[in-house]
Coordinates of C-alpha atoms in Angstrom, one line a residue:
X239 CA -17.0 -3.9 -4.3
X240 CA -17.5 -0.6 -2.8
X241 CA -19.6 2.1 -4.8
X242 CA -17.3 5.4 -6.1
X243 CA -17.8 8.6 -6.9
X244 CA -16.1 10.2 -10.4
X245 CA -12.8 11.3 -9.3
X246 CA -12.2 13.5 -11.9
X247 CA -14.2 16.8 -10.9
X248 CA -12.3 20.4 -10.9
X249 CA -10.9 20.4 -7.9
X250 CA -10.5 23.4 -5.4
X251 CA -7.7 24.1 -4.4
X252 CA -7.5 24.1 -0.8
X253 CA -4.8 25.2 1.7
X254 CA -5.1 23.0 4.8
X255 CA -3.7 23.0 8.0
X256 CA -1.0 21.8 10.0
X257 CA -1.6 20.4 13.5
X258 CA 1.3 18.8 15.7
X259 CA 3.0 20.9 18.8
X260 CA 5.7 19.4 20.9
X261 CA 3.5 18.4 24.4
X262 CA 4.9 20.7 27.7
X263 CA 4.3 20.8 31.1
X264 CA 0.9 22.3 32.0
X265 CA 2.9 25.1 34.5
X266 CA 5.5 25.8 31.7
X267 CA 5.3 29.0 29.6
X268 CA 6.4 29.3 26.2
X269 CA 10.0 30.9 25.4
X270 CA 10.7 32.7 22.4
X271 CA 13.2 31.0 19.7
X272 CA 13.5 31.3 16.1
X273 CA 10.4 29.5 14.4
X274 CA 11.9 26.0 12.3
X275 CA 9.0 24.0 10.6
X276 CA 9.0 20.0 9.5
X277 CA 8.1 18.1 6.1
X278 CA 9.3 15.1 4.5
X279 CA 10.6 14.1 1.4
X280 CA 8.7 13.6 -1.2
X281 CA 11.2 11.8 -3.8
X282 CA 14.7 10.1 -3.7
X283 CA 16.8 13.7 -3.9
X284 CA 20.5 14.8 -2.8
X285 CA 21.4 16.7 0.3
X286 CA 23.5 19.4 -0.6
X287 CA 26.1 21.2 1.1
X288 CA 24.5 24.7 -0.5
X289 CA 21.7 26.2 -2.2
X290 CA 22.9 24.6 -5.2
X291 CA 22.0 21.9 -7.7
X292 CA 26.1 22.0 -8.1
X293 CA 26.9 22.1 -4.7
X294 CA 28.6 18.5 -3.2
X295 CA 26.7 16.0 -2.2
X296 CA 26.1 15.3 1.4
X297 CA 24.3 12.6 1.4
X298 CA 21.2 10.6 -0.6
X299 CA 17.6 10.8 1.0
X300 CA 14.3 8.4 0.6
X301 CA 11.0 9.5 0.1
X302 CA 9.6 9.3 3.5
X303 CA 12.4 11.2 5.0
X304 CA 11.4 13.2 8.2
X305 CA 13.1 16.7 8.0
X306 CA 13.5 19.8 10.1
X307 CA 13.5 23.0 8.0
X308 CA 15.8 26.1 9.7
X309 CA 15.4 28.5 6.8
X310 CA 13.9 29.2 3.2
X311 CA 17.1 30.8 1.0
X312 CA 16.1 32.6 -2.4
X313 CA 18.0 32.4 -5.2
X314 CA 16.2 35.0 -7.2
X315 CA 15.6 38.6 -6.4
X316 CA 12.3 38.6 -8.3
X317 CA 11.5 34.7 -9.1
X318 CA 9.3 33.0 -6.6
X319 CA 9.5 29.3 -8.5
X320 CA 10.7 26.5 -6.5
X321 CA 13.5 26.9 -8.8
X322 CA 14.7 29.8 -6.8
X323 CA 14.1 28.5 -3.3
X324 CA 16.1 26.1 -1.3
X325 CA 15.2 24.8 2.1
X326 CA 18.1 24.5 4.7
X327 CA 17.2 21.4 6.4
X328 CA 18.8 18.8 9.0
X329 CA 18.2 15.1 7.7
X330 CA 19.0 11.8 9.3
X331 CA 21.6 14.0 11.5
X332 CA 23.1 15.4 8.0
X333 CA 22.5 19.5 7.7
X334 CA 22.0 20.8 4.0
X335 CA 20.3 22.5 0.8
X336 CA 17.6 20.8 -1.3
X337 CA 14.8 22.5 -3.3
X338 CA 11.5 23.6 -1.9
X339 CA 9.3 21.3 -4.1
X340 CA 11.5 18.3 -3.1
X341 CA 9.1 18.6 0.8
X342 CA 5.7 18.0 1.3
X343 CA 4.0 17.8 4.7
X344 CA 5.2 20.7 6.3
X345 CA 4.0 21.7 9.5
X346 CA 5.5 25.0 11.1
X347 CA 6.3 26.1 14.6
X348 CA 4.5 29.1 14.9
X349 CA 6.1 32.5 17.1
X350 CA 4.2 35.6 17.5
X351 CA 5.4 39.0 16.2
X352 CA 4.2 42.3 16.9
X353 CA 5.2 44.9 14.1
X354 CA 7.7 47.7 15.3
X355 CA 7.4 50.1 12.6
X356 CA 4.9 50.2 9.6
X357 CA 6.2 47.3 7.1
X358 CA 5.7 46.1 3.5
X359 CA 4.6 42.7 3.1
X360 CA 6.2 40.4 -0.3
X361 CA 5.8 38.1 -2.2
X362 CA 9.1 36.7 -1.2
X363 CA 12.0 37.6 0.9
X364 CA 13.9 40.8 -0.6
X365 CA 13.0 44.2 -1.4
X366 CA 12.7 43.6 -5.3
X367 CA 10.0 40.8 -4.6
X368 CA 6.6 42.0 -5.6
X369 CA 4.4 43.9 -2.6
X370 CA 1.3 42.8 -1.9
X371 CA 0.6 45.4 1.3
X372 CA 1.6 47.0 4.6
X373 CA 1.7 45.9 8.0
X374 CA 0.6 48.5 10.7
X375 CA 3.1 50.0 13.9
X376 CA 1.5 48.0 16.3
X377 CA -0.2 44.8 14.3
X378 CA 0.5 41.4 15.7
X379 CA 1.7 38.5 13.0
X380 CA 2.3 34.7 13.2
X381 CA 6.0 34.0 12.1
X382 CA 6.9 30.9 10.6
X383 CA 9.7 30.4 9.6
X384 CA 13.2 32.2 8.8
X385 CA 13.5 33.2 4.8
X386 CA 17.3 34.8 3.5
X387 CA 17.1 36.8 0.4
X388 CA 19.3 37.5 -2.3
X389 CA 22.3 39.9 -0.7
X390 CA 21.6 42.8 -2.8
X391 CA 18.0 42.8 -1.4
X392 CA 18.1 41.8 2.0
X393 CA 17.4 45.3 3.1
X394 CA 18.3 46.0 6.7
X395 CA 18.4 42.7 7.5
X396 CA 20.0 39.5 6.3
X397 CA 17.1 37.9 7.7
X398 CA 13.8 38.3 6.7
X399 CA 10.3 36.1 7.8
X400 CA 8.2 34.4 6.3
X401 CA 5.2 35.3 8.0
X402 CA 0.9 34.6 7.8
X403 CA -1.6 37.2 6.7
X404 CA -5.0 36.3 6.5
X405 CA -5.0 33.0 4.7
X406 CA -1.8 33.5 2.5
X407 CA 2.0 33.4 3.1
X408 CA 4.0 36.4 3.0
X409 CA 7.5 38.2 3.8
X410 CA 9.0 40.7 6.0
X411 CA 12.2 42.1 6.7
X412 CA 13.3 41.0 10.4
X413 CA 13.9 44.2 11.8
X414 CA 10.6 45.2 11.2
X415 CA 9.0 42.5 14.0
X416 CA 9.8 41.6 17.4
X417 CA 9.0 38.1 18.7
X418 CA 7.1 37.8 21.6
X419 CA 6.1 34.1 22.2
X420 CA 6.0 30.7 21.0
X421 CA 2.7 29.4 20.4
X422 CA 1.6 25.6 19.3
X423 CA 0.3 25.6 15.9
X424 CA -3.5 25.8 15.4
X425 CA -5.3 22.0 15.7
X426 CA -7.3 22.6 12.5
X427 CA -8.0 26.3 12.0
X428 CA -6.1 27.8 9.6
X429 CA -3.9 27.2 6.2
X430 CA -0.6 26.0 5.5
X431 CA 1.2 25.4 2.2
X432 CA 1.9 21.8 3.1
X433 CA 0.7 19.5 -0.3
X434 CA 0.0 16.7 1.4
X435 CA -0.9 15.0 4.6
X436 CA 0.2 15.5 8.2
X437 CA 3.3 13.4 9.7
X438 CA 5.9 14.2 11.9
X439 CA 7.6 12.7 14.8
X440 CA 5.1 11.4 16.9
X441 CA 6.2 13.0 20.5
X442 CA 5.1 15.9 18.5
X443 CA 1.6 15.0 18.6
X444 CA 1.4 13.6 22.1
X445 CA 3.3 10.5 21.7
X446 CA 5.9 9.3 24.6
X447 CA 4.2 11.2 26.8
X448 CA 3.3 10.0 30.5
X449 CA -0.1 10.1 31.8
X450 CA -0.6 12.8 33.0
X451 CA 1.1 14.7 30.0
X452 CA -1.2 13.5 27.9
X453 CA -3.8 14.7 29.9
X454 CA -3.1 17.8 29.4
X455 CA -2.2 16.9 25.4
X456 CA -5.6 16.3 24.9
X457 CA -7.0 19.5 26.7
X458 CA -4.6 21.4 24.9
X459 CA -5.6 19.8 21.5
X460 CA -9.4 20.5 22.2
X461 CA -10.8 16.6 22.5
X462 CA -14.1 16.6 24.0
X463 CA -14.4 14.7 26.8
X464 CA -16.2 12.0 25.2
X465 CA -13.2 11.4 22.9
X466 CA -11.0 11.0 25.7
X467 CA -11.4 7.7 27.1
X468 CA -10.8 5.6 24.4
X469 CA -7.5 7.9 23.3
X470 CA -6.3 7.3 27.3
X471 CA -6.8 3.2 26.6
X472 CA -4.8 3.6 23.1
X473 CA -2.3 6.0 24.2
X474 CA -1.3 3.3 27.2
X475 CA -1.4 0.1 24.5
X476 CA 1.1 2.0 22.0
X477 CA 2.8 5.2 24.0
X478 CA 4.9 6.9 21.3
X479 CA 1.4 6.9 19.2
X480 CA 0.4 10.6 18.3
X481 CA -2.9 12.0 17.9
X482 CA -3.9 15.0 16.5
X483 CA -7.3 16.9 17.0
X484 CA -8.6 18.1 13.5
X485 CA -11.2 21.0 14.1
X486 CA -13.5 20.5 11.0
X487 CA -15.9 24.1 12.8
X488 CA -18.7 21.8 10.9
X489 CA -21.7 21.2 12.9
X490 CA -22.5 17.5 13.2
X491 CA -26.3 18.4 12.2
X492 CA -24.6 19.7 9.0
X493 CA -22.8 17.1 8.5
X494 CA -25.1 14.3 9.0
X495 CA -27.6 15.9 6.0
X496 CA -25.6 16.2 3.9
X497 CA -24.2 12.6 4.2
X498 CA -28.0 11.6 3.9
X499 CA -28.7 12.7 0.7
X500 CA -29.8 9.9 -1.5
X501 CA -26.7 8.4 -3.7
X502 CA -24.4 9.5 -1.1
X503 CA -23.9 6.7 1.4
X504 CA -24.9 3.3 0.8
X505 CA -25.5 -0.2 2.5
X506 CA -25.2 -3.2 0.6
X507 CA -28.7 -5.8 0.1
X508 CA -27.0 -7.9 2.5
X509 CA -27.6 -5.8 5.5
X510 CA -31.1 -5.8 6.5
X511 CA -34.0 -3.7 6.1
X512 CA -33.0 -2.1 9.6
X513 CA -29.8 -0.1 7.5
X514 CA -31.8 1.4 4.9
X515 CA -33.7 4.3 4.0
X516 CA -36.2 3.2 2.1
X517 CA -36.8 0.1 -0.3
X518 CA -35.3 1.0 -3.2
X519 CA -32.1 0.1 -4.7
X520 CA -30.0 3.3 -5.7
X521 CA -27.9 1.4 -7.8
X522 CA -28.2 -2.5 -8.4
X523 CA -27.2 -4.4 -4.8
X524 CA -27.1 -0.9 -2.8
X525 CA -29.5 1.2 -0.9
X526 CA -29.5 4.1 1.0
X527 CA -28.5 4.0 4.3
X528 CA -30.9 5.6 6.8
X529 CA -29.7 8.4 9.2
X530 CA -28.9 6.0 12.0
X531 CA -25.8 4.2 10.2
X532 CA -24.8 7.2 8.8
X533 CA -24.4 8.8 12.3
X534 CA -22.5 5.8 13.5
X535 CA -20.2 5.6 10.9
X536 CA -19.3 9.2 10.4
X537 CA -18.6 9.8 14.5
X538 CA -14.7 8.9 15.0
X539 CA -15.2 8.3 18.5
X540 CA -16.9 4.8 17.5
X541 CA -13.6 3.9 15.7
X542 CA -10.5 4.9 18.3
X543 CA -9.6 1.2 18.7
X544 CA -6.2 -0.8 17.6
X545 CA -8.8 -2.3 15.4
X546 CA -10.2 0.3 13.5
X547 CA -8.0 3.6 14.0
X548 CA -6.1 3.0 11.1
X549 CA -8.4 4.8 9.3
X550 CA -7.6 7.9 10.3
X551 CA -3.6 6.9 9.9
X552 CA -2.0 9.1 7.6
X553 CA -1.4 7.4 4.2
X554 CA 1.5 9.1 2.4
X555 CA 4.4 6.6 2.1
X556 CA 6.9 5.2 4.9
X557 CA 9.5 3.5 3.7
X558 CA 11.0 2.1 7.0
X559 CA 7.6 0.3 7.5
X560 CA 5.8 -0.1 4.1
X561 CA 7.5 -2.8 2.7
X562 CA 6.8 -6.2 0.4
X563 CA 6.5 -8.5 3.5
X564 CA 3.1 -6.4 4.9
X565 CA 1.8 -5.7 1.8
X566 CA 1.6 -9.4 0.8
X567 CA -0.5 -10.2 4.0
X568 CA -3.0 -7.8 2.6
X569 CA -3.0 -9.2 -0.8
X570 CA -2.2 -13.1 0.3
X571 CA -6.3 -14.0 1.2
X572 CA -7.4 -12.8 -2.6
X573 CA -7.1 -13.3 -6.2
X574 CA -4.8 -10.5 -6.8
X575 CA -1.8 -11.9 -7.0
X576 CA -3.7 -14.9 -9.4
X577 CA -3.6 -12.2 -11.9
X578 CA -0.1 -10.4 -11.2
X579 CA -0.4 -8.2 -9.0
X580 CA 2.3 -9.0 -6.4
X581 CA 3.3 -7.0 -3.7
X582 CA 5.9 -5.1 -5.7
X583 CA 4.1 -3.5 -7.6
X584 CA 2.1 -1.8 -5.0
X585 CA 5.2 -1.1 -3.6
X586 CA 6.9 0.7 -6.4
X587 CA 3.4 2.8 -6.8
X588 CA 3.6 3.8 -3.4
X589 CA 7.4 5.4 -3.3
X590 CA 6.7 7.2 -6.8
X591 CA 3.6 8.7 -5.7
X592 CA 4.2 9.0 -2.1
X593 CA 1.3 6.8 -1.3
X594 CA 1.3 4.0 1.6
X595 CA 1.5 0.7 -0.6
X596 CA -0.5 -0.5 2.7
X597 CA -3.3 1.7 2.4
X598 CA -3.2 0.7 -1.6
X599 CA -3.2 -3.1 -1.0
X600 CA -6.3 -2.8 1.4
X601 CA -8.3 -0.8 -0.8
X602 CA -7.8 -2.9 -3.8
X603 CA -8.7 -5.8 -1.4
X604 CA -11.7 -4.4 -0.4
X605 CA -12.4 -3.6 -4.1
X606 CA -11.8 -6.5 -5.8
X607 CA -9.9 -9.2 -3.1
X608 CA -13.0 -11.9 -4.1
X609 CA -12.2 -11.9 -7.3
X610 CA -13.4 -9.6 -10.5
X611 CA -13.5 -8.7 -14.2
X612 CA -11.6 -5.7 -13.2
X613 CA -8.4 -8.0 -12.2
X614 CA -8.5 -10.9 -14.7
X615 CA -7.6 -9.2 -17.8
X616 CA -11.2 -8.4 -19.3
X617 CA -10.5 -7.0 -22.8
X618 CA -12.1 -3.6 -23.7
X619 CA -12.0 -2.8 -27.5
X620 CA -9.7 -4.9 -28.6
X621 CA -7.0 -4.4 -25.3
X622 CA -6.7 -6.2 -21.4
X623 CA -7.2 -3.7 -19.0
X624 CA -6.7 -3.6 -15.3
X625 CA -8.6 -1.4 -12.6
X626 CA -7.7 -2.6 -9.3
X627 CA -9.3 0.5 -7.2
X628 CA -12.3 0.1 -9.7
X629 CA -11.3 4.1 -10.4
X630 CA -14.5 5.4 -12.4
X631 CA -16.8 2.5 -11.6
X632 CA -20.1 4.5 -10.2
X633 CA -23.5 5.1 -11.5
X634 CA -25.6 3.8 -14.2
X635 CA -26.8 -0.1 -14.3
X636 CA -23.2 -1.4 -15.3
X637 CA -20.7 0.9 -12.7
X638 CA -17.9 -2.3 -13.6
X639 CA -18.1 -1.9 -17.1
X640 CA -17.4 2.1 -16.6
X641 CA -14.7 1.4 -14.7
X642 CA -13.1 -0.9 -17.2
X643 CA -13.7 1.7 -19.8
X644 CA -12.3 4.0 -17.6
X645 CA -9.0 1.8 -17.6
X646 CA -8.7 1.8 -21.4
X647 CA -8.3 5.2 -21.7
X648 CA -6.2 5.6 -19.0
X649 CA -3.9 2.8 -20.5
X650 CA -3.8 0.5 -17.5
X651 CA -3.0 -2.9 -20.0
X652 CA -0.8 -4.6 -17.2
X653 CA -1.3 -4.6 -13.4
X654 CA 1.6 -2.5 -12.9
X655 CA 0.4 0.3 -15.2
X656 CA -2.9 -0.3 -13.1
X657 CA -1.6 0.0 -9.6
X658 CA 0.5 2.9 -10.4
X659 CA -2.0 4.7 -12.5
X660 CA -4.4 4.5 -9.9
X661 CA -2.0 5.6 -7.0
X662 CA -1.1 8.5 -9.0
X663 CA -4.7 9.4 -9.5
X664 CA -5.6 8.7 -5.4
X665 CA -2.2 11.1 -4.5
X666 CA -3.7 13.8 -7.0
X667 CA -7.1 14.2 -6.3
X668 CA -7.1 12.6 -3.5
X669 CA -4.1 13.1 -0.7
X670 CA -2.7 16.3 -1.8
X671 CA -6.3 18.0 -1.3
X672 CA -6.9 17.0 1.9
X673 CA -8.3 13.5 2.1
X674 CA -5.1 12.1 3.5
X675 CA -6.9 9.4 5.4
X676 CA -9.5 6.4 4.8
X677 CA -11.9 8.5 7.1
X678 CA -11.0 11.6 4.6
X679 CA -12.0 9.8 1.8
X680 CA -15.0 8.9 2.6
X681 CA -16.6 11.8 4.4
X682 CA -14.8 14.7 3.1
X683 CA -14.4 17.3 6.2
X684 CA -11.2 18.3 5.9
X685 CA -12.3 21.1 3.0
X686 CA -15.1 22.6 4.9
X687 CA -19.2 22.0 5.2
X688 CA -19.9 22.0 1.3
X689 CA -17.8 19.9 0.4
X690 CA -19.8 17.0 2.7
X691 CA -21.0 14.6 0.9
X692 CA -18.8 15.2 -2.5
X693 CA -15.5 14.4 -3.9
X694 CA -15.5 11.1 -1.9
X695 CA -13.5 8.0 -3.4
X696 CA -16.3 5.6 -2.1
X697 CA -20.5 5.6 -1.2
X698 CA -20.1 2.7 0.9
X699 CA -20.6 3.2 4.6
X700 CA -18.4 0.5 5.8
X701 CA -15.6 0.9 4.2
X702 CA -12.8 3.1 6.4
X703 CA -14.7 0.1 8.5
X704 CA -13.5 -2.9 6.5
X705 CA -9.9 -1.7 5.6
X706 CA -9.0 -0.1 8.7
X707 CA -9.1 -3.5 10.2
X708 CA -7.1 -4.8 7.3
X709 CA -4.2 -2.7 7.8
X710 CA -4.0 -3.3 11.4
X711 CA -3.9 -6.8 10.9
X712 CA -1.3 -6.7 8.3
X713 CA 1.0 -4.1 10.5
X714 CA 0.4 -6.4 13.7
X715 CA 2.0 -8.9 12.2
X716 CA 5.0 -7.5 11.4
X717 CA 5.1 -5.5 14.5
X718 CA 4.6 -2.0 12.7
X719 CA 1.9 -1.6 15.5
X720 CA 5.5 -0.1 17.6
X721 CA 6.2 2.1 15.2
X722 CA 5.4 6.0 16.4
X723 CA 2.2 5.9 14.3
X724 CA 0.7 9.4 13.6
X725 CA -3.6 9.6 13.7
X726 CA -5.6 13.2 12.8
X727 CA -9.2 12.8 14.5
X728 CA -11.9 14.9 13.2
X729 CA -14.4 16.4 15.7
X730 CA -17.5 18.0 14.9
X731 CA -19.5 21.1 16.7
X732 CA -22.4 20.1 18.7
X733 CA -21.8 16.5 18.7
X734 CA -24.3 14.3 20.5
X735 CA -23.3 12.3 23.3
X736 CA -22.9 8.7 21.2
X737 CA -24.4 7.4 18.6
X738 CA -25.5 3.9 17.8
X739 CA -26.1 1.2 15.1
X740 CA -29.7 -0.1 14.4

């Protein structure tokens, strides 16, 4: 079992970044074009032919859907809702109309704008949406993406953009800004409205690239030299692989504190005194693990093999590739399907909260897979409960038994209610903040340097390790390993050279 921390904790709200850039030639120069953005979808919804829920149909698309996104339309001259805001969007070769809330993981194509004449920024596209401020004669922007407001408020332009200022989202009126070059979007500097996790095509983060292009990638990216060889060795094994260089601007000797704080990341009694700080238990079975193991298990450079780079994989859910079959390899070596949990029912979790059922499968087999009173139906006042991802298990003498209380409020009596109770909860407070991968969950750089060493769904140091290595397994064999697989790599500031175990 691997030791948790609560997961219920206020979160902040954090807008994070988006990271992929179609690779070019190193002697090529950017042309200007209108700036389009990417997302997929998020639930089963309809393609429509307009910005209208009574529009006709085009077509039906999966959650999991990769989309390209030409243009936000308003509906409303004042209303900012998703309600009032459609995203015109090219899907599986189909162009149409669905609702703004309907895409999560977008990433935008970024062009820069220089300001022609002093300009009101809004809320949303239209001169009736509220102003926030002014642009300056002269300032230069990042444009993301086209908007088109209502008709009687498009001002002097049917188009308008939707454009960045400082760390929010804002619009202008077309005529206002000139475009003056594409630009790859920032590898881990700035925000994005995206709710969820990085994906995209893969050639989009340096997959199906030659050699030499992906030399370059991974300059332009900012990888450190010392991440480079083992990227070079992967990128060859699987070419239409994409990697994506996450910029946490943490410095590793931040970093490393304050994952050495006591309670924070823990070895089990059965590694030897070597892996511990100190001799005494945190909590029963588990000690602290000393600075050593900590710095070998938080630097990502030790983990960029087939074996373990699943663990930076993005886990929202994949429907062309997360299916029954690979899930039951994960789930066929333990008890979990003893007690009725079968691989559909991680399945349907995984497509209602846009989770991989993968990723869920392996982390209820590293939780429980031997076996566990948190699997076999243990009644709680009066009721059988279920808490496969041992959700709420930490602290005190009896972390099990919390869990299991845990489960009875939340209702999980069946596995089912259990496995989807507990995706919903890992999408929540989990995915859509940031900690979109194994590696996210369990050191949390993707929010900044305080939040190190909190908010992580597990204190033990091994396991991104452990379940890394199930998924790949599991995705081997059922040849997913071909599949344009998409991996965000953290780097730190003033890294040192390698780092080691005991």
């Amino acid at each position: 079992m691997q030791r948790q921390t609560a997961i219920r904790i206020n979160p902040v709200i954090i807008l994070l970044v988006a990271a992929a850039f179609i690779m070019l030639a190193a002697t090529a120069s950017f042309a200007v074009s209108a700036p389009e953005a990417s997302g997929t979808i998020n639930a089963s919804v309809v393609l429509r032919k307009s910005a209208s829920t009574s529009s006709k149909k085009v077509t039906k698309l999966s959650p999991g859907t990769y989309v390209t996104i030409h243009k936000e339309v308003f509906k409303s001259k004042t209303g900012t809702g998703s309600k009032n805001r459609w995203y015109h969007v090219t899907a599986n070769g189909k162009k149409g109309y669905v609702r703004v809330n309907r895409v999560d993981n977008i990433a935008f194509d970024t062009v820069n704008g220089n300001v022609k004449s002093s300009v009101a920024y809004r809320k949303g596209a239209g001169t009736k949406m509220k102003k926030v401020g002014k642009f300056k004669k002269g300032a230069n922007i990042s444009v993301c993406l086209k908007a088109k407001p209502v008709g009687s408020t498009r001002g002097s332009s049917w188009t308008w953009y939707r454009v960045k200022a400082g760390s929010n989202y804002y619009y202008v009126c077309s005529n206002k800004v000139k475009l003056t070059a594409d630009v790859p979007p920032e590898a881990g500097t700035g925000p994005t409205v995206r709710t969820g996790s990085i994906l995209g095509p893969s050639n989009a983060a340096g997959g199906n690239l030659s050699d030499a292009d992906f030399e370059v990638y991974m300059t332009q990216q900012g990888f450190p030299d010392s991440y480079k060889k083992k990227l070079r060795e992967l990128h060859k094994a699987h070419r239409n692989w994409g990697f994506i260089a996450y910029h946490t601007n943490i410095s590793w000797s931040t970093a490393l504190s304050k994952e050495t704080r006591s309670g924070v990341s823990l070895v089990h009694s059965s590694y030897g005194s070597g892996y511990r700080s100190g001799s005494k238990q945190v909590e029963p079975g588990w000690y602290n693990a000393n600075s050593t193991v900590v710095a070998y298990y938080l630097d990502p450079r030790n983990f960029l093999t087939e074996d373990r780079v699943m663990m930076f994989e993005d886990l929202t859910y994949k429907p062309a590739y997360h299916t029954a079959s690979v899930v039951s390899t994960i789930l066929q070596p333990t008890k979990l399907p003893t007690y009725g949990f079968t691989p559909n029912i991680f399945v349907d979790a995984g497509a209602a909260n846009n989770v991989s059922p993968v990723f869920l499968a392996s982390r209820a087999r590293q939780e429980v897979g031997g076996g566990s009173d948190a699997i076999n139906g243990s009644t709680i006042l009066g009721k059988k409960v279920y808490n496969p991802f041992n959700i709420g298990a930490f602290g005190g003498t009896n972390p099990l038994y919390q869990g299991l209380l845990y489960a009875y409020a939340a209702g999980w009596t069946t596995p089912a209610a259990a496995v989807s109770g507990g995706a919903a909860e890992l999408s929540k407070y989990y995915i859509s903040k940031g900690q979109h991968t194994i590696y996210y969950q369990r050191f949390n750089a993707r929010n900044g340097s305080g939040s190190m060493g909190t908010h992580q769904y597990m204190t033990n140091i091994h396991a991104p390790y452990n379940e890394s290595y199930n998924t790949k397994t599991s995705y081997q064999k059922y040849g997913i390993l071909s599949q344009p697989l998409v991996f965000e790599i953290p780097i730190y500031t003033g890294m040192p050279s390698k780092t080691k175990l005991p």
